[in-house]
Amino acid sequence: MATNYQDFLSKIKEQIPEVDPTEVEAILQSDDPSAVVVDVREQQEWDESHIPGAKHVPRGYLEQRIGRAAPDLDQRVILYCQSGNRSAIAAKTLIDELGYTNVESMNGGITLWKQRNFPITIPFQYSDAQRIRYSRHMLLPEVGPGGQQRLLESKVLLLGAGGLGAPVALYLAAAGVGKIGIVDDDVVDASNLQRQVIHSTETIGEPKVESAKRTIEKLNPDVDVVTYNTRINADNIMEIIEGYDVIVDGVDNFPTRYLLNDATVRLQIPVVSASILAFDGQLTVFKPYEGPCYRCLYPVPPPAELAPSCGENGVLGVLPGTMGLLQATEVLKLILGIGEPLVGRLMLYDALAEEFTNLKIRRDPNCPICSREPDEISEDELGVFPDYEAFCGGVVTG
Amino acid sequence: MATVKIPPVLRASTDGEKEISAAGASVGDVLRSVTESYPDTSGQIFGPDGDLNRYVNVYLNNEDVRVLEGLDTVVEDADTVMILPAMAGGAG
């Protein structure tokens, strides 16, 4: 039987509960909001303005993505759109098709919300130069203005401005990552220039962090570069890494790897980790509590005499470029929340065979670190394992 | 025979070989076959108790053998066994 839109909408509104914007505002103001508020409008509408504290699930992706915003079928979910119509239809879908038991639609939508002068998140204002610079990102629906804003507001810490750190820093800067921290206490050496493309003949002898900062600033003035001309150790790690969204790790020694692992599990910061040797590379993303941590994979390090890579090794100059760009790709995916990050998988790259292999890696339910809650991990425990000092002295090299 | 992939850090112990064909009905048998051919790998793969060193992971067709049947996991001829010790291999 044919029906017009108004009849259809009236029928739906009779069947789903509605909530007034004033009540929603009170919920969002509370310290522990009793409901999750979801904006079901299109990306462009969300990017123009939205209610602070709301999550975004466009109606076209409602069934696929609502589970991420509201994982519990019995939790209170409040949907809104521009005027309260699309959210009513979406609410009916959640109740009838997906089994949600406590869904409401906000009457009047964001239009009524604004009329009552409730707060909205002001859209990010791009300059003309930024619109041009990031235009190829803006054209991708998976990035768009909202995603580019996330990149510009993101903070990424690079451990090392060497072979891996160089390409990562360049491409994250080009992508518009707003704050890039770089930890390295080395100076640029002529032997670095075969692969560390962020440095140059002119900057030989300069601290790597300063050389990298100058190159990044020439590439993209939007980026705030924070330099740490030091080595990561147990005394400074918490102070340095706290507040960063993602850490890029090319650490070459076991003490620092365990220290970094434990500290990032405690602070719940994902680490995009790579290592390289000669013609081979490894890459994974350690995302605390979603995938395994480094200790799940290797609860103990090899004895010092079997530990590779404490000394200098040869490496094909392009290899850190390949692996670094794969790291940068994972960083962007994590910030943008797109794709399938390399969590729970270890990727191996053999440049000579031109072969990629993905291995499954799993959480260890008995892991000494990530089987516990973050606040149960004390500072004294960070990076502790037998023979801590027997290894290469806790050095982060470039 | 199964194919055993040797990681870069162990190749000094296998005369530079990246892939070795090794006979055996189980993962343990295949690895012991590797250590018989290349004795220098033994101390890096097995602990004194004959079990895998905890800093070495072994994968059968991309799955960790510890979530399968460990060294007793059955190996077929077409299978690939990958040895992967912990590597903190340089930032370059």
Short mmCIF file of N, CA, C and O in Angstrom, two decimals, chain A residues 41-115:
data_model
loop_
_atom_site.label_atom_id
_atom_site.label_comp_id
_atom_site.label_asym_id
_atom_site.label_seq_id
_atom_site.Cartn_x
_atom_site.Cartn_y
_atom_site.Cartn_z
N ARG A 41 23.52 12.24 11.17
CA ARG A 41 23.53 12.98 9.90
C ARG A 41 24.73 12.59 9.04
O ARG A 41 25.59 11.81 9.45
N GLU A 42 24.79 13.19 7.87
CA GLU A 42 25.88 12.89 6.94
C GLU A 42 27.18 13.56 7.42
O GLU A 42 27.14 14.50 8.22
N GLN A 43 28.29 13.08 6.86
CA GLN A 43 29.61 13.57 7.26
C GLN A 43 29.71 15.10 7.15
O GLN A 43 30.21 15.78 8.03
N GLN A 44 29.22 15.61 6.02
CA GLN A 44 29.35 17.06 5.78
C GLN A 44 28.59 17.87 6.83
O GLN A 44 29.07 18.91 7.29
N GLU A 45 27.41 17.37 7.21
CA GLU A 45 26.61 18.08 8.23
C GLU A 45 27.33 18.05 9.58
O GLU A 45 27.37 19.02 10.32
N TRP A 46 27.87 16.89 9.90
CA TRP A 46 28.64 16.73 11.16
C TRP A 46 29.83 17.69 11.16
O TRP A 46 30.12 18.33 12.16
N ASP A 47 30.51 17.78 10.00
CA ASP A 47 31.69 18.63 9.92
C ASP A 47 31.34 20.11 10.07
O ASP A 47 32.16 20.92 10.49
N GLU A 48 30.12 20.46 9.70
CA GLU A 48 29.72 21.87 9.82
C GLU A 48 29.52 22.26 11.28
O GLU A 48 29.99 23.30 11.73
N SER A 49 28.81 21.45 12.02
CA SER A 49 28.68 21.66 13.47
C SER A 49 27.97 20.45 14.07
O SER A 49 27.20 19.78 13.39
N HIS A 50 28.27 20.21 15.33
CA HIS A 50 27.59 19.10 16.01
C HIS A 50 27.59 19.35 17.51
O HIS A 50 28.22 20.29 18.00
N ILE A 51 26.88 18.48 18.21
CA ILE A 51 26.76 18.63 19.66
C ILE A 51 28.01 18.07 20.32
O ILE A 51 28.39 16.93 20.05
N PRO A 52 28.67 18.86 21.17
CA PRO A 52 29.88 18.35 21.82
C PRO A 52 29.57 17.13 22.70
O PRO A 52 28.57 17.12 23.40
N GLY A 53 30.41 16.13 22.61
CA GLY A 53 30.20 14.91 23.39
C GLY A 53 29.43 13.85 22.63
O GLY A 53 29.33 12.70 23.07
N ALA A 54 28.85 14.24 21.46
CA ALA A 54 28.09 13.26 20.67
C ALA A 54 29.05 12.40 19.86
O ALA A 54 30.19 12.79 19.59
N LYS A 55 28.58 11.22 19.49
CA LYS A 55 29.33 10.38 18.56
C LYS A 55 28.65 10.46 17.20
O LYS A 55 27.48 10.80 17.12
N HIS A 56 29.43 10.14 16.17
CA HIS A 56 28.90 10.28 14.83
C HIS A 56 28.76 8.93 14.14
O HIS A 56 29.75 8.22 13.98
N VAL A 57 27.53 8.58 13.81
CA VAL A 57 27.28 7.36 13.02
C VAL A 57 26.28 7.75 11.93
O VAL A 57 25.07 7.82 12.17
N PRO A 58 26.77 8.03 10.70
CA PRO A 58 25.83 8.43 9.65
C PRO A 58 24.79 7.34 9.43
O PRO A 58 25.09 6.15 9.57
N ARG A 59 23.57 7.77 9.10
CA ARG A 59 22.48 6.80 8.98
C ARG A 59 22.79 5.70 7.97
O ARG A 59 22.40 4.56 8.14
N GLY A 60 23.54 6.07 6.93
CA GLY A 60 23.89 5.07 5.93
C GLY A 60 24.76 3.95 6.47
O GLY A 60 24.85 2.88 5.87
N TYR A 61 25.42 4.20 7.58
CA TYR A 61 26.30 3.18 8.19
C TYR A 61 25.76 2.71 9.55
O TYR A 61 26.49 2.10 10.32
N LEU A 62 24.49 3.06 9.82
CA LEU A 62 23.94 2.84 11.17
C LEU A 62 24.13 1.40 11.64
O LEU A 62 24.67 1.15 12.72
N GLU A 63 23.66 0.46 10.84
CA GLU A 63 23.69 -0.94 11.27
C GLU A 63 25.12 -1.42 11.46
O GLU A 63 25.42 -2.16 12.39
N GLN A 64 26.02 -0.97 10.56
CA GLN A 64 27.41 -1.43 10.62
C GLN A 64 28.16 -0.86 11.82
O GLN A 64 28.97 -1.54 12.42
N ARG A 65 27.92 0.40 12.14
CA ARG A 65 28.81 1.10 13.07
C ARG A 65 28.23 1.43 14.43
O ARG A 65 28.96 1.89 15.31
N ILE A 66 26.92 1.22 14.62
CA ILE A 66 26.34 1.64 15.91
C ILE A 66 26.96 0.86 17.07
O ILE A 66 27.09 1.36 18.19
N GLY A 67 27.41 -0.37 16.77
CA GLY A 67 28.01 -1.20 17.82
C GLY A 67 29.24 -0.58 18.44
O GLY A 67 29.55 -0.79 19.61
N ARG A 68 29.96 0.21 17.65
CA ARG A 68 31.15 0.87 18.19
C ARG A 68 30.76 2.01 19.12
O ARG A 68 31.38 2.24 20.15
N ALA A 69 29.70 2.75 18.74
CA ALA A 69 29.28 3.90 19.56
C ALA A 69 28.49 3.43 20.77
O ALA A 69 28.61 4.01 21.85
N ALA A 70 27.69 2.38 20.60
CA ALA A 70 26.84 1.89 21.68
C ALA A 70 26.90 0.37 21.70
O ALA A 70 26.04 -0.31 21.13
N PRO A 71 27.92 -0.19 22.36
CA PRO A 71 28.10 -1.64 22.32
C PRO A 71 27.04 -2.43 23.10
O PRO A 71 26.81 -3.60 22.80
N ASP A 72 26.38 -1.78 24.07
CA ASP A 72 25.44 -2.49 24.93
C ASP A 72 24.01 -2.24 24.44
O ASP A 72 23.55 -1.10 24.39
N LEU A 73 23.31 -3.32 24.10
CA LEU A 73 21.95 -3.18 23.55
C LEU A 73 20.97 -2.56 24.54
O LEU A 73 19.94 -2.04 24.16
N ASP A 74 21.30 -2.63 25.84
CA ASP A 74 20.37 -2.12 26.84
C ASP A 74 20.74 -0.73 27.34
O ASP A 74 20.08 -0.17 28.21
N GLN A 75 21.84 -0.15 26.82
CA GLN A 75 22.19 1.18 27.29
C GLN A 75 21.28 2.22 26.66
O GLN A 75 20.66 1.98 25.62
N ARG A 76 21.19 3.38 27.31
CA ARG A 76 20.33 4.43 26.79
C ARG A 76 21.04 5.11 25.62
O ARG A 76 22.18 5.57 25.77
N VAL A 77 20.37 5.16 24.48
CA VAL A 77 20.94 5.75 23.28
C VAL A 77 20.01 6.86 22.80
O VAL A 77 18.81 6.63 22.63
N ILE A 78 20.57 8.05 22.62
CA ILE A 78 19.76 9.17 22.11
C ILE A 78 20.30 9.56 20.74
O ILE A 78 21.49 9.87 20.59
N LEU A 79 19.43 9.52 19.73
CA LEU A 79 19.84 9.86 18.37
C LEU A 79 19.35 11.27 18.04
O LEU A 79 18.28 11.67 18.48
N TYR A 80 20.17 11.98 17.27
CA TYR A 80 19.66 13.25 16.76
C TYR A 80 20.10 13.45 15.31
O TYR A 80 21.04 12.83 14.84
N CYS A 81 19.36 14.33 14.63
CA CYS A 81 19.73 14.71 13.25
C CYS A 81 19.51 16.21 13.13
O CYS A 81 19.66 16.94 14.10
N GLN A 82 19.12 16.70 11.97
CA GLN A 82 18.95 18.14 11.80
C GLN A 82 17.67 18.62 12.47
O GLN A 82 17.65 19.61 13.18
N SER A 83 16.55 17.86 12.23
CA SER A 83 15.27 18.35 12.75
C SER A 83 14.48 17.29 13.52
O SER A 83 13.41 17.57 14.02
N GLY A 84 15.01 16.08 13.61
CA GLY A 84 14.35 15.04 14.40
C GLY A 84 13.61 14.00 13.58
O GLY A 84 12.97 13.12 14.16
N ASN A 85 13.70 14.07 12.26
CA ASN A 85 13.00 13.08 11.43
C ASN A 85 13.88 11.86 11.14
O ASN A 85 13.50 10.73 11.39
N ARG A 86 15.07 12.12 10.60
CA ARG A 86 15.95 10.99 10.27
C ARG A 86 16.31 10.22 11.54
O ARG A 86 16.47 9.00 11.52
N SER A 87 16.45 10.94 12.65
CA SER A 87 16.82 10.23 13.89
C SER A 87 15.67 9.35 14.38
O SER A 87 15.89 8.31 14.99
N ALA A 88 14.43 9.78 14.09
CA ALA A 88 13.28 8.95 14.48
C ALA A 88 13.29 7.63 13.68
O ALA A 88 13.08 6.55 14.23
N ILE A 89 13.56 7.76 12.39
CA ILE A 89 13.60 6.56 11.53
C ILE A 89 14.75 5.65 11.97
O ILE A 89 14.62 4.43 12.07
N ALA A 90 15.89 6.27 12.27
CA ALA A 90 17.05 5.48 12.71
C ALA A 90 16.76 4.79 14.04
O ALA A 90 17.15 3.64 14.26
N ALA A 91 16.06 5.49 14.93
CA ALA A 91 15.72 4.89 16.23
C ALA A 91 14.86 3.64 16.03
O ALA A 91 15.05 2.62 16.69
N LYS A 92 13.91 3.74 15.08
CA LYS A 92 13.05 2.58 14.83
C LYS A 92 13.89 1.40 14.34
O LYS A 92 13.65 0.25 14.72
N THR A 93 14.88 1.68 13.50
CA THR A 93 15.74 0.61 13.01
C THR A 93 16.50 -0.05 14.17
O THR A 93 16.58 -1.28 14.25
N LEU A 94 17.03 0.78 15.05
CA LEU A 94 17.79 0.21 16.18
C LEU A 94 16.91 -0.67 17.06
O LEU A 94 17.34 -1.72 17.53
N ILE A 95 15.68 -0.22 17.25
CA ILE A 95 14.77 -0.97 18.14
C ILE A 95 14.27 -2.24 17.43
O ILE A 95 14.38 -3.34 17.97
N ASP A 96 13.78 -2.07 16.22
CA ASP A 96 13.13 -3.21 15.53
C ASP A 96 14.12 -4.20 14.96
O ASP A 96 13.91 -5.40 15.01
N GLU A 97 15.21 -3.68 14.37
CA GLU A 97 16.08 -4.57 13.60
C GLU A 97 17.31 -5.02 14.39
O GLU A 97 17.85 -6.10 14.14
N LEU A 98 17.80 -4.17 15.30
CA LEU A 98 19.06 -4.51 15.97
C LEU A 98 18.89 -4.87 17.44
O LEU A 98 19.85 -5.24 18.10
N GLY A 99 17.67 -4.72 17.96
CA GLY A 99 17.42 -5.21 19.31
C GLY A 99 17.79 -4.26 20.44
O GLY A 99 17.89 -4.67 21.59
N TYR A 100 18.00 -2.97 20.12
CA TYR A 100 18.26 -2.02 21.20
C TYR A 100 16.97 -1.79 21.98
O TYR A 100 15.88 -1.72 21.40
N THR A 101 17.09 -1.67 23.30
CA THR A 101 15.88 -1.62 24.13
C THR A 101 15.59 -0.23 24.69
O THR A 101 14.54 -0.01 25.26
N ASN A 102 16.55 0.70 24.57
CA ASN A 102 16.38 1.99 25.25
C ASN A 102 16.86 3.12 24.33
O ASN A 102 17.86 3.76 24.60
N VAL A 103 16.15 3.30 23.22
CA VAL A 103 16.55 4.28 22.21
C VAL A 103 15.52 5.39 22.12
O VAL A 103 14.31 5.13 22.11
N GLU A 104 16.02 6.62 22.05
CA GLU A 104 15.11 7.76 21.86
C GLU A 104 15.63 8.64 20.73
O GLU A 104 16.82 8.60 20.41
N SER A 105 14.74 9.44 20.18
CA SER A 105 15.11 10.41 19.16
C SER A 105 14.92 11.81 19.77
O SER A 105 13.92 12.07 20.44
N MET A 106 15.91 12.68 19.55
CA MET A 106 15.80 14.04 20.13
C MET A 106 14.90 14.90 19.24
O MET A 106 15.22 15.11 18.07
N ASN A 107 13.79 15.37 19.81
CA ASN A 107 12.86 16.12 18.97
C ASN A 107 13.43 17.48 18.60
O ASN A 107 14.14 18.11 19.38
N GLY A 108 13.16 17.89 17.37
CA GLY A 108 13.66 19.19 16.90
C GLY A 108 15.09 19.17 16.39
O GLY A 108 15.55 20.13 15.79
N GLY A 109 15.83 18.08 16.70
CA GLY A 109 17.19 17.93 16.20
C GLY A 109 18.12 19.06 16.64
O GLY A 109 17.84 19.80 17.59
N ILE A 110 19.21 19.17 15.91
CA ILE A 110 20.21 20.18 16.29
C ILE A 110 19.69 21.60 16.02
O ILE A 110 20.15 22.57 16.60
N THR A 111 18.67 21.70 15.17
CA THR A 111 18.08 23.01 14.90
C THR A 111 17.46 23.59 16.17
O THR A 111 17.73 24.74 16.56
N LEU A 112 16.65 22.79 16.87
CA LEU A 112 16.03 23.24 18.12
C LEU A 112 17.10 23.44 19.20
O LEU A 112 17.04 24.37 20.00
N TRP A 113 18.07 22.55 19.19
CA TRP A 113 19.20 22.64 20.14
C TRP A 113 19.88 24.01 20.02
O TRP A 113 20.14 24.68 21.02
N LYS A 114 20.13 24.41 18.77
CA LYS A 114 20.79 25.71 18.56
C LYS A 114 19.89 26.87 18.95
O LYS A 114 20.36 27.86 19.50
N GLN A 115 18.58 26.71 18.67
CA GLN A 115 17.63 27.80 19.03
C GLN A 115 17.64 28.04 20.53
O GLN A 115 17.39 29.14 21.01
#
